[in-house]
Amino acid sequence: MAKTTIGILYDFDKTLCTTDMQEYSFIKNLGMNSEDFWGEAAGITAKHEVEKILAYMFVMIQKCKEKGISLTEAYLNKCGENVVLYKGVESWFDRINAFGESLGVKIEHYIISSGTYEIIQGTPIAKYFKRIYACKYMYDEKGEAIWPALAINYTLKTQYIYRISKGILDVTDDYNLNRLQDESLRRIAYHNMIYIGDGLTDIPCMKMVKERGGKSIAVYPSGNSQHVKPLVDDARINFVCVADYSAGSTLENFVKLTIENMATLDKLKAKEEAQLAQYRRNFDKED
């Protein structure tokens, strides 16, 4: 029997870290406050009908040029070093992986974010992800960002759930992504997925995972649960809790229980299939 693979899919901003990733260093280095930066991006969207994600990526390039900052991959990686993660996040992945191993299942972690890939890449937890799907820049011969290579808004996020399920992880491979694939051949079955997000922009992913048999979890900062209320009211999620990833937390206990349940169901299914196959062989002999 092949080892079951369980995928845990995460948003990043306000899910693993405490606010939008640009606000820890990038915006401050521009001499701006968050309200002004996001306000400029919103203004470009309103004036030119630019998609919101493309607008903020454009403002990042524009403002760095104005301030004489070289917007390189290394610079953005450096900004990632100052991202503040929620309690317990840095030790979360090793703990969850070890728990999965104790049950005989493999755990894989993925990011699906509308944030900046290069900033996430600079955080201390980047090494734990099988893939980081996030907005990414194309660079010129001097290594400076000149154009979006990849822009992921909240509806496009669902594409990456398909990729993860099918095992078509290369973002340039649309041919195999769109080919018909039997559910039994999926690298990660939908019912073996857990999606963790924080709000309205995660709704398409949360809904998709929940409806296909996986589990969707909404997290929120301690004492500030109001922004996840619509997710609860509209039954978009399976579970909601404080964004505390530490050992013994409510979130950890629920995720472990979910992994245990997924592992048990897969073992039961394998036993059912093996037993029926044996009976079929016996029937054939009798005939």
PDB file of C-alpha atoms in Angstrom:
ATOM      1  CA  MET A   1       0.000   0.000   0.000  1.00  0.00           C
ATOM      2  CA  ALA A   2       1.407   3.402  -1.005  1.00  0.00           C
ATOM      3  CA  LYS A   3       1.857   5.892   1.787  1.00  0.00           C
ATOM      4  CA  THR A   4      -1.004   8.408   2.011  1.00  0.00           C
ATOM      5  CA  THR A   5      -0.007  12.011   1.305  1.00  0.00           C
ATOM      6  CA  ILE A   6      -1.897  14.774   3.111  1.00  0.00           C
ATOM      7  CA  GLY A   7      -1.547  18.338   1.871  1.00  0.00           C
ATOM      8  CA  ILE A   8      -1.852  21.336   4.180  1.00  0.00           C
ATOM      9  CA  LEU A   9      -2.428  24.495   2.144  1.00  0.00           C
ATOM     10  CA  TYR A  10      -1.920  27.933   3.695  1.00  0.00           C
ATOM     11  CA  ASP A  11      -2.642  31.512   2.878  1.00  0.00           C
ATOM     12  CA  PHE A  12       0.223  33.643   4.239  1.00  0.00           C
ATOM     13  CA  ASP A  13      -0.733  37.211   5.195  1.00  0.00           C
ATOM     14  CA  LYS A  14      -2.667  37.247   8.488  1.00  0.00           C
ATOM     15  CA  THR A  15      -2.696  33.452   8.422  1.00  0.00           C
ATOM     16  CA  LEU A  16       0.914  32.593   9.232  1.00  0.00           C
ATOM     17  CA  CYS A  17       2.117  36.152   9.836  1.00  0.00           C
ATOM     18  CA  THR A  18       0.362  38.936  11.738  1.00  0.00           C
ATOM     19  CA  THR A  19      -0.332  41.435   8.928  1.00  0.00           C
ATOM     20  CA  ASP A  20       0.384  42.022   5.217  1.00  0.00           C
ATOM     21  CA  MET A  21       3.978  40.990   4.535  1.00  0.00           C
ATOM     22  CA  GLN A  22       4.892  44.297   2.844  1.00  0.00           C
ATOM     23  CA  GLU A  23       4.177  46.174   6.076  1.00  0.00           C
ATOM     24  CA  TYR A  24       7.068  44.846   8.173  1.00  0.00           C
ATOM     25  CA  SER A  25       9.961  46.347   6.188  1.00  0.00           C
ATOM     26  CA  PHE A  26       9.145  47.062   2.557  1.00  0.00           C
ATOM     27  CA  ILE A  27       6.674  49.924   3.062  1.00  0.00           C
ATOM     28  CA  LYS A  28       8.668  51.385   5.957  1.00  0.00           C
ATOM     29  CA  ASN A  29      11.815  51.448   3.807  1.00  0.00           C
ATOM     30  CA  LEU A  30       9.897  53.605   1.328  1.00  0.00           C
ATOM     31  CA  GLY A  31       9.213  56.150   4.070  1.00  0.00           C
ATOM     32  CA  MET A  32       5.485  55.488   3.705  1.00  0.00           C
ATOM     33  CA  ASN A  33       2.773  54.245   6.012  1.00  0.00           C
ATOM     34  CA  SER A  34       0.567  51.304   5.140  1.00  0.00           C
ATOM     35  CA  GLU A  35      -2.535  53.403   4.529  1.00  0.00           C
ATOM     36  CA  ASP A  36      -0.772  55.553   1.927  1.00  0.00           C
ATOM     37  CA  PHE A  37       0.819  52.591   0.137  1.00  0.00           C
ATOM     38  CA  TRP A  38      -2.379  50.564  -0.171  1.00  0.00           C
ATOM     39  CA  GLY A  39      -4.274  53.759  -0.935  1.00  0.00           C
ATOM     40  CA  GLU A  40      -2.057  54.414  -3.959  1.00  0.00           C
ATOM     41  CA  ALA A  41      -2.622  50.874  -5.192  1.00  0.00           C
ATOM     42  CA  ALA A  42      -6.373  51.279  -4.772  1.00  0.00           C
ATOM     43  CA  GLY A  43      -6.217  54.577  -6.650  1.00  0.00           C
ATOM     44  CA  ILE A  44      -4.532  52.930  -9.627  1.00  0.00           C
ATOM     45  CA  THR A  45      -7.167  50.211  -9.631  1.00  0.00           C
ATOM     46  CA  ALA A  46      -9.962  52.789  -9.604  1.00  0.00           C
ATOM     47  CA  LYS A  47      -8.430  55.084 -12.230  1.00  0.00           C
ATOM     48  CA  HIS A  48      -7.191  52.512 -14.736  1.00  0.00           C
ATOM     49  CA  GLU A  49      -9.341  49.467 -13.901  1.00  0.00           C
ATOM     50  CA  VAL A  50      -6.188  47.566 -13.038  1.00  0.00           C
ATOM     51  CA  GLU A  51      -6.612  44.273 -11.211  1.00  0.00           C
ATOM     52  CA  LYS A  52      -5.844  44.880  -7.509  1.00  0.00           C
ATOM     53  CA  ILE A  53      -2.917  42.482  -7.296  1.00  0.00           C
ATOM     54  CA  LEU A  54      -1.285  43.918 -10.412  1.00  0.00           C
ATOM     55  CA  ALA A  55      -1.836  47.416  -8.996  1.00  0.00           C
ATOM     56  CA  TYR A  56       0.071  46.728  -5.778  1.00  0.00           C
ATOM     57  CA  MET A  57       2.875  45.010  -7.708  1.00  0.00           C
ATOM     58  CA  PHE A  58       3.151  48.068  -9.947  1.00  0.00           C
ATOM     59  CA  VAL A  59       3.276  50.421  -6.961  1.00  0.00           C
ATOM     60  CA  MET A  60       6.103  48.370  -5.454  1.00  0.00           C
ATOM     61  CA  ILE A  61       8.163  48.872  -8.625  1.00  0.00           C
ATOM     62  CA  GLN A  62       7.210  52.530  -9.021  1.00  0.00           C
ATOM     63  CA  LYS A  63       7.952  53.556  -5.436  1.00  0.00           C
ATOM     64  CA  CYS A  64      11.298  51.770  -5.363  1.00  0.00           C
ATOM     65  CA  LYS A  65      12.327  53.676  -8.501  1.00  0.00           C
ATOM     66  CA  GLU A  66      11.290  56.966  -6.885  1.00  0.00           C
ATOM     67  CA  LYS A  67      13.307  56.197  -3.736  1.00  0.00           C
ATOM     68  CA  GLY A  68      16.347  54.830  -5.556  1.00  0.00           C
ATOM     69  CA  ILE A  69      15.896  51.352  -4.104  1.00  0.00           C
ATOM     70  CA  SER A  70      16.965  48.430  -6.295  1.00  0.00           C
ATOM     71  CA  LEU A  71      13.981  46.106  -6.295  1.00  0.00           C
ATOM     72  CA  THR A  72      15.907  42.850  -6.574  1.00  0.00           C
ATOM     73  CA  GLU A  73      15.079  39.346  -5.443  1.00  0.00           C
ATOM     74  CA  ALA A  74      17.749  39.647  -2.751  1.00  0.00           C
ATOM     75  CA  TYR A  75      16.225  42.890  -1.466  1.00  0.00           C
ATOM     76  CA  LEU A  76      12.764  41.338  -1.187  1.00  0.00           C
ATOM     77  CA  ASN A  77      14.250  38.246   0.482  1.00  0.00           C
ATOM     78  CA  LYS A  78      15.811  40.583   3.036  1.00  0.00           C
ATOM     79  CA  CYS A  79      12.404  42.149   3.721  1.00  0.00           C
ATOM     80  CA  GLY A  80      11.129  38.662   4.472  1.00  0.00           C
ATOM     81  CA  GLU A  81      13.552  38.295   7.359  1.00  0.00           C
ATOM     82  CA  ASN A  82      11.528  40.804   9.392  1.00  0.00           C
ATOM     83  CA  VAL A  83       8.125  39.199   8.903  1.00  0.00           C
ATOM     84  CA  VAL A  84       6.506  38.497  12.286  1.00  0.00           C
ATOM     85  CA  LEU A  85       5.012  35.017  12.449  1.00  0.00           C
ATOM     86  CA  TYR A  86       2.224  33.930  14.753  1.00  0.00           C
ATOM     87  CA  LYS A  87       3.063  32.068  17.929  1.00  0.00           C
ATOM     88  CA  GLY A  88       4.343  28.555  17.293  1.00  0.00           C
ATOM     89  CA  VAL A  89       4.635  28.824  13.507  1.00  0.00           C
ATOM     90  CA  GLU A  90       8.397  28.223  13.333  1.00  0.00           C
ATOM     91  CA  SER A  91       8.163  24.859  15.122  1.00  0.00           C
ATOM     92  CA  TRP A  92       4.769  23.902  13.636  1.00  0.00           C
ATOM     93  CA  PHE A  93       6.000  22.130  10.521  1.00  0.00           C
ATOM     94  CA  ASP A  94       8.432  19.777  12.245  1.00  0.00           C
ATOM     95  CA  ARG A  95       5.770  18.871  14.827  1.00  0.00           C
ATOM     96  CA  ILE A  96       3.060  18.190  12.255  1.00  0.00           C
ATOM     97  CA  ASN A  97       5.432  16.254   9.985  1.00  0.00           C
ATOM     98  CA  ALA A  98       6.508  14.069  12.909  1.00  0.00           C
ATOM     99  CA  PHE A  99       2.888  13.414  13.835  1.00  0.00           C
ATOM    100  CA  GLY A 100       2.099  12.366  10.284  1.00  0.00           C
ATOM    101  CA  GLU A 101       5.124  10.080  10.225  1.00  0.00           C
ATOM    102  CA  SER A 102       3.922   8.418  13.449  1.00  0.00           C
ATOM    103  CA  LEU A 103       0.684   7.518  11.635  1.00  0.00           C
ATOM    104  CA  GLY A 104       2.444   6.290   8.502  1.00  0.00           C
ATOM    105  CA  VAL A 105       1.356   9.244   6.339  1.00  0.00           C
ATOM    106  CA  LYS A 106       3.362  11.932   4.561  1.00  0.00           C
ATOM    107  CA  ILE A 107       2.543  15.589   5.190  1.00  0.00           C
ATOM    108  CA  GLU A 108       3.268  18.209   2.523  1.00  0.00           C
ATOM    109  CA  HIS A 109       2.912  21.949   3.081  1.00  0.00           C
ATOM    110  CA  TYR A 110       2.021  24.490   0.378  1.00  0.00           C
ATOM    111  CA  ILE A 111       1.562  28.261   0.253  1.00  0.00           C
ATOM    112  CA  ILE A 112      -1.156  29.775  -1.963  1.00  0.00           C
ATOM    113  CA  SER A 113      -0.906  33.535  -1.482  1.00  0.00           C
ATOM    114  CA  SER A 114      -1.624  36.853  -3.157  1.00  0.00           C
ATOM    115  CA  GLY A 115       1.447  38.191  -1.379  1.00  0.00           C
ATOM    116  CA  THR A 116       4.982  38.477  -2.718  1.00  0.00           C
ATOM    117  CA  TYR A 117       6.833  35.232  -3.426  1.00  0.00           C
ATOM    118  CA  GLU A 118      10.280  36.715  -2.879  1.00  0.00           C
ATOM    119  CA  ILE A 119       9.351  38.077   0.556  1.00  0.00           C
ATOM    120  CA  ILE A 120       7.965  34.700   1.631  1.00  0.00           C
ATOM    121  CA  GLN A 121      11.148  33.102   0.284  1.00  0.00           C
ATOM    122  CA  GLY A 122      13.139  35.221   2.742  1.00  0.00           C
ATOM    123  CA  THR A 123      11.251  34.053   5.837  1.00  0.00           C
ATOM    124  CA  PRO A 124      12.689  31.340   8.091  1.00  0.00           C
ATOM    125  CA  ILE A 125       9.813  28.970   7.264  1.00  0.00           C
ATOM    126  CA  ALA A 126      10.204  28.998   3.456  1.00  0.00           C
ATOM    127  CA  LYS A 127      12.221  25.777   3.565  1.00  0.00           C
ATOM    128  CA  TYR A 128       9.242  23.798   4.838  1.00  0.00           C
ATOM    129  CA  PHE A 129       7.028  24.233   1.775  1.00  0.00           C
ATOM    130  CA  LYS A 130       6.844  21.798  -1.124  1.00  0.00           C
ATOM    131  CA  ARG A 131       5.828  24.792  -3.275  1.00  0.00           C
ATOM    132  CA  ILE A 132       5.222  28.477  -2.661  1.00  0.00           C
ATOM    133  CA  TYR A 133       2.597  29.843  -5.036  1.00  0.00           C
ATOM    134  CA  ALA A 134       2.552  33.623  -4.764  1.00  0.00           C
ATOM    135  CA  CYS A 135       2.962  36.788  -6.836  1.00  0.00           C
ATOM    136  CA  LYS A 136       6.387  36.879  -8.444  1.00  0.00           C
ATOM    137  CA  TYR A 137       8.466  39.335 -10.484  1.00  0.00           C
ATOM    138  CA  MET A 138      10.397  39.070 -13.717  1.00  0.00           C
ATOM    139  CA  TYR A 139      13.860  40.686 -13.571  1.00  0.00           C
ATOM    140  CA  ASP A 140      16.057  42.511 -16.089  1.00  0.00           C
ATOM    141  CA  GLU A 141      19.753  41.913 -16.793  1.00  0.00           C
ATOM    142  CA  LYS A 142      20.659  43.977 -13.713  1.00  0.00           C
ATOM    143  CA  GLY A 143      18.472  41.780 -11.540  1.00  0.00           C
ATOM    144  CA  GLU A 144      15.829  44.460 -10.950  1.00  0.00           C
ATOM    145  CA  ALA A 145      12.097  43.763 -11.077  1.00  0.00           C
ATOM    146  CA  ILE A 146      10.471  45.032 -14.275  1.00  0.00           C
ATOM    147  CA  TRP A 147       7.185  43.143 -14.661  1.00  0.00           C
ATOM    148  CA  PRO A 148       4.955  40.630 -12.837  1.00  0.00           C
ATOM    149  CA  ALA A 149       5.882  37.074 -13.747  1.00  0.00           C
ATOM    150  CA  LEU A 150       2.955  35.693 -11.763  1.00  0.00           C
ATOM    151  CA  ALA A 151      -0.042  37.426 -10.165  1.00  0.00           C
ATOM    152  CA  ILE A 152      -2.458  35.427  -8.007  1.00  0.00           C
ATOM    153  CA  ASN A 153      -5.746  36.927  -6.873  1.00  0.00           C
ATOM    154  CA  TYR A 154      -8.270  35.255  -4.597  1.00  0.00           C
ATOM    155  CA  THR A 155     -10.158  33.460  -7.386  1.00  0.00           C
ATOM    156  CA  LEU A 156      -7.001  32.333  -9.217  1.00  0.00           C
ATOM    157  CA  LYS A 157      -5.871  30.662  -5.993  1.00  0.00           C
ATOM    158  CA  THR A 158      -8.141  27.706  -6.744  1.00  0.00           C
ATOM    159  CA  GLN A 159      -6.041  26.806  -9.800  1.00  0.00           C
ATOM    160  CA  TYR A 160      -3.220  25.848  -7.473  1.00  0.00           C
ATOM    161  CA  ILE A 161      -5.431  23.450  -5.542  1.00  0.00           C
ATOM    162  CA  TYR A 162      -5.933  21.590  -8.827  1.00  0.00           C
ATOM    163  CA  ARG A 163      -2.183  21.632  -9.454  1.00  0.00           C
ATOM    164  CA  ILE A 164      -1.401  20.276  -6.011  1.00  0.00           C
ATOM    165  CA  SER A 165      -4.033  17.556  -6.278  1.00  0.00           C
ATOM    166  CA  LYS A 166      -2.849  16.406  -9.715  1.00  0.00           C
ATOM    167  CA  GLY A 167       0.840  16.796  -8.905  1.00  0.00           C
ATOM    168  CA  ILE A 168       1.290  19.275 -11.788  1.00  0.00           C
ATOM    169  CA  LEU A 169       3.364  21.711  -9.743  1.00  0.00           C
ATOM    170  CA  ASP A 170       5.096  23.562 -12.604  1.00  0.00           C
ATOM    171  CA  VAL A 171       3.125  26.802 -13.132  1.00  0.00           C
ATOM    172  CA  THR A 172       3.970  26.787 -16.857  1.00  0.00           C
ATOM    173  CA  ASP A 173       2.466  23.337 -17.448  1.00  0.00           C
ATOM    174  CA  ASP A 174      -1.123  24.098 -18.400  1.00  0.00           C
ATOM    175  CA  TYR A 175      -1.398  21.160 -20.803  1.00  0.00           C
ATOM    176  CA  ASN A 176      -1.167  18.457 -18.162  1.00  0.00           C
ATOM    177  CA  LEU A 177      -3.120  20.548 -15.681  1.00  0.00           C
ATOM    178  CA  ASN A 178      -6.113  20.516 -18.012  1.00  0.00           C
ATOM    179  CA  ARG A 179      -5.865  16.886 -19.080  1.00  0.00           C
ATOM    180  CA  LEU A 180      -8.482  14.515 -17.682  1.00  0.00           C
ATOM    181  CA  GLN A 181      -7.095  12.555 -14.762  1.00  0.00           C
ATOM    182  CA  ASP A 182      -8.869   9.795 -12.878  1.00  0.00           C
ATOM    183  CA  GLU A 183      -9.465  10.662  -9.233  1.00  0.00           C
ATOM    184  CA  SER A 184      -7.698   7.480  -8.168  1.00  0.00           C
ATOM    185  CA  LEU A 185      -4.490   8.737  -9.785  1.00  0.00           C
ATOM    186  CA  ARG A 186      -4.435  12.056  -7.964  1.00  0.00           C
ATOM    187  CA  ARG A 187      -1.214  12.734  -6.089  1.00  0.00           C
ATOM    188  CA  ILE A 188      -3.178  14.243  -3.209  1.00  0.00           C
ATOM    189  CA  ALA A 189      -6.897  13.478  -3.007  1.00  0.00           C
ATOM    190  CA  TYR A 190      -9.128  16.433  -2.208  1.00  0.00           C
ATOM    191  CA  HIS A 191     -10.397  14.627   0.874  1.00  0.00           C
ATOM    192  CA  ASN A 192      -6.786  14.610   2.117  1.00  0.00           C
ATOM    193  CA  MET A 193      -6.405  18.393   1.973  1.00  0.00           C
ATOM    194  CA  ILE A 194      -6.535  20.941   4.774  1.00  0.00           C
ATOM    195  CA  TYR A 195      -6.803  24.647   3.876  1.00  0.00           C
ATOM    196  CA  ILE A 196      -5.906  27.291   6.474  1.00  0.00           C
ATOM    197  CA  GLY A 197      -6.796  30.930   5.793  1.00  0.00           C
ATOM    198  CA  ASP A 198      -7.964  34.057   7.529  1.00  0.00           C
ATOM    199  CA  GLY A 199     -10.752  35.803   5.674  1.00  0.00           C
ATOM    200  CA  LEU A 200     -12.919  36.668   2.717  1.00  0.00           C
ATOM    201  CA  THR A 201     -10.139  36.412   0.118  1.00  0.00           C
ATOM    202  CA  ASP A 202      -9.780  32.728   1.039  1.00  0.00           C
ATOM    203  CA  ILE A 203     -13.437  31.893   0.420  1.00  0.00           C
ATOM    204  CA  PRO A 204     -13.041  30.251  -3.032  1.00  0.00           C
ATOM    205  CA  CYS A 205     -10.306  27.933  -1.726  1.00  0.00           C
ATOM    206  CA  MET A 206     -12.088  27.209   1.544  1.00  0.00           C
ATOM    207  CA  LYS A 207     -15.329  26.418  -0.243  1.00  0.00           C
ATOM    208  CA  MET A 208     -13.638  24.202  -2.819  1.00  0.00           C
ATOM    209  CA  VAL A 209     -11.679  22.141  -0.289  1.00  0.00           C
ATOM    210  CA  LYS A 210     -14.675  21.775   2.051  1.00  0.00           C
ATOM    211  CA  GLU A 211     -17.092  20.760  -0.710  1.00  0.00           C
ATOM    212  CA  ARG A 212     -14.673  18.126  -2.040  1.00  0.00           C
ATOM    213  CA  GLY A 213     -14.279  16.384   1.284  1.00  0.00           C
ATOM    214  CA  GLY A 214     -11.270  18.156   2.777  1.00  0.00           C
ATOM    215  CA  LYS A 215     -11.238  20.494   5.773  1.00  0.00           C
ATOM    216  CA  SER A 216     -11.120  24.300   5.770  1.00  0.00           C
ATOM    217  CA  ILE A 217      -9.964  26.227   8.820  1.00  0.00           C
ATOM    218  CA  ALA A 218     -10.267  29.958   9.513  1.00  0.00           C
ATOM    219  CA  VAL A 219      -7.803  31.561  11.924  1.00  0.00           C
ATOM    220  CA  TYR A 220      -7.914  34.974  13.552  1.00  0.00           C
ATOM    221  CA  PRO A 221      -5.785  37.089  15.921  1.00  0.00           C
ATOM    222  CA  SER A 222      -6.605  36.604  19.584  1.00  0.00           C
ATOM    223  CA  GLY A 223      -9.470  38.902  20.585  1.00  0.00           C
ATOM    224  CA  ASN A 224     -10.386  39.868  17.022  1.00  0.00           C
ATOM    225  CA  SER A 225     -12.694  37.260  15.531  1.00  0.00           C
ATOM    226  CA  GLN A 226     -15.156  39.559  13.767  1.00  0.00           C
ATOM    227  CA  HIS A 227     -13.550  39.314  10.319  1.00  0.00           C
ATOM    228  CA  VAL A 228     -14.141  35.546  10.229  1.00  0.00           C
ATOM    229  CA  LYS A 229     -17.798  35.881  11.229  1.00  0.00           C
ATOM    230  CA  PRO A 230     -19.025  35.817   7.580  1.00  0.00           C
ATOM    231  CA  LEU A 231     -17.158  32.539   7.052  1.00  0.00           C
ATOM    232  CA  VAL A 232     -18.957  31.011  10.012  1.00  0.00           C
ATOM    233  CA  ASP A 233     -22.363  32.483   9.121  1.00  0.00           C
ATOM    234  CA  ASP A 234     -22.145  31.257   5.521  1.00  0.00           C
ATOM    235  CA  ALA A 235     -20.812  27.788   6.477  1.00  0.00           C
ATOM    236  CA  ARG A 236     -17.668  28.242   4.371  1.00  0.00           C
ATOM    237  CA  ILE A 237     -15.422  26.462   6.869  1.00  0.00           C
ATOM    238  CA  ASN A 238     -15.231  23.377   9.057  1.00  0.00           C
ATOM    239  CA  PHE A 239     -13.436  24.973  11.977  1.00  0.00           C
ATOM    240  CA  VAL A 240     -12.422  28.383  13.357  1.00  0.00           C
ATOM    241  CA  CYS A 241      -9.874  29.237  16.036  1.00  0.00           C
ATOM    242  CA  VAL A 242      -7.202  31.668  17.222  1.00  0.00           C
ATOM    243  CA  ALA A 243      -4.046  31.805  15.064  1.00  0.00           C
ATOM    244  CA  ASP A 244      -1.921  30.023  17.645  1.00  0.00           C
ATOM    245  CA  TYR A 245       0.266  27.294  16.135  1.00  0.00           C
ATOM    246  CA  SER A 246       2.034  26.332  19.351  1.00  0.00           C
ATOM    247  CA  ALA A 247       2.176  22.815  20.796  1.00  0.00           C
ATOM    248  CA  GLY A 248      -1.103  21.801  22.431  1.00  0.00           C
ATOM    249  CA  SER A 249      -3.053  24.699  20.907  1.00  0.00           C
ATOM    250  CA  THR A 250      -6.639  24.295  19.742  1.00  0.00           C
ATOM    251  CA  LEU A 251      -5.454  24.611  16.141  1.00  0.00           C
ATOM    252  CA  GLU A 252      -2.802  21.931  16.519  1.00  0.00           C
ATOM    253  CA  ASN A 253      -5.223  19.562  18.225  1.00  0.00           C
ATOM    254  CA  PHE A 254      -7.805  19.939  15.458  1.00  0.00           C
ATOM    255  CA  VAL A 255      -5.263  19.525  12.662  1.00  0.00           C
ATOM    256  CA  LYS A 256      -3.824  16.421  14.305  1.00  0.00           C
ATOM    257  CA  LEU A 257      -7.312  14.957  14.762  1.00  0.00           C
ATOM    258  CA  THR A 258      -8.054  15.679  11.094  1.00  0.00           C
ATOM    259  CA  ILE A 259      -4.813  14.040   9.938  1.00  0.00           C
ATOM    260  CA  GLU A 260      -5.562  11.001  12.107  1.00  0.00           C
ATOM    261  CA  ASN A 261      -9.047  10.741  10.624  1.00  0.00           C
ATOM    262  CA  MET A 262      -7.748  11.069   7.050  1.00  0.00           C
ATOM    263  CA  ALA A 263      -5.121   8.391   7.684  1.00  0.00           C
ATOM    264  CA  THR A 264      -7.693   6.020   9.195  1.00  0.00           C
ATOM    265  CA  LEU A 265     -10.164   6.460   6.339  1.00  0.00           C
ATOM    266  CA  ASP A 266      -7.461   5.762   3.746  1.00  0.00           C
ATOM    267  CA  LYS A 267      -6.387   2.613   5.601  1.00  0.00           C
ATOM    268  CA  LEU A 268     -10.003   1.460   5.791  1.00  0.00           C
ATOM    269  CA  LYS A 269     -10.497   2.074   2.073  1.00  0.00           C
ATOM    270  CA  ALA A 270      -7.348   0.084   1.258  1.00  0.00           C
ATOM    271  CA  LYS A 271      -8.543  -2.841   3.402  1.00  0.00           C
ATOM    272  CA  GLU A 272     -11.969  -2.768   1.734  1.00  0.00           C
ATOM    273  CA  GLU A 273     -10.422  -2.842  -1.733  1.00  0.00           C
ATOM    274  CA  ALA A 274      -8.003  -5.646  -0.797  1.00  0.00           C
ATOM    275  CA  GLN A 275     -10.778  -7.760   0.742  1.00  0.00           C
ATOM    276  CA  LEU A 276     -13.073  -7.378  -2.246  1.00  0.00           C
ATOM    277  CA  ALA A 277     -10.211  -8.159  -4.624  1.00  0.00           C
ATOM    278  CA  GLN A 278      -9.510 -11.371  -2.701  1.00  0.00           C
ATOM    279  CA  TYR A 279     -13.141 -12.439  -2.938  1.00  0.00           C
ATOM    280  CA  ARG A 280     -13.173 -11.769  -6.669  1.00  0.00           C
ATOM    281  CA  ARG A 281     -10.156 -14.037  -7.089  1.00  0.00           C
ATOM    282  CA  ASN A 282     -11.873 -16.717  -5.036  1.00  0.00           C
ATOM    283  CA  PHE A 283     -15.024 -16.438  -7.125  1.00  0.00           C
ATOM    284  CA  ASP A 284     -12.978 -16.829 -10.295  1.00  0.00           C
ATOM    285  CA  LYS A 285     -11.397 -20.032  -8.952  1.00  0.00           C
ATOM    286  CA  GLU A 286     -14.806 -21.473  -8.091  1.00  0.00           C
ATOM    287  CA  ASP A 287     -16.070 -20.759 -11.588  1.00  0.00           C
TER     288      ASP A 287
END
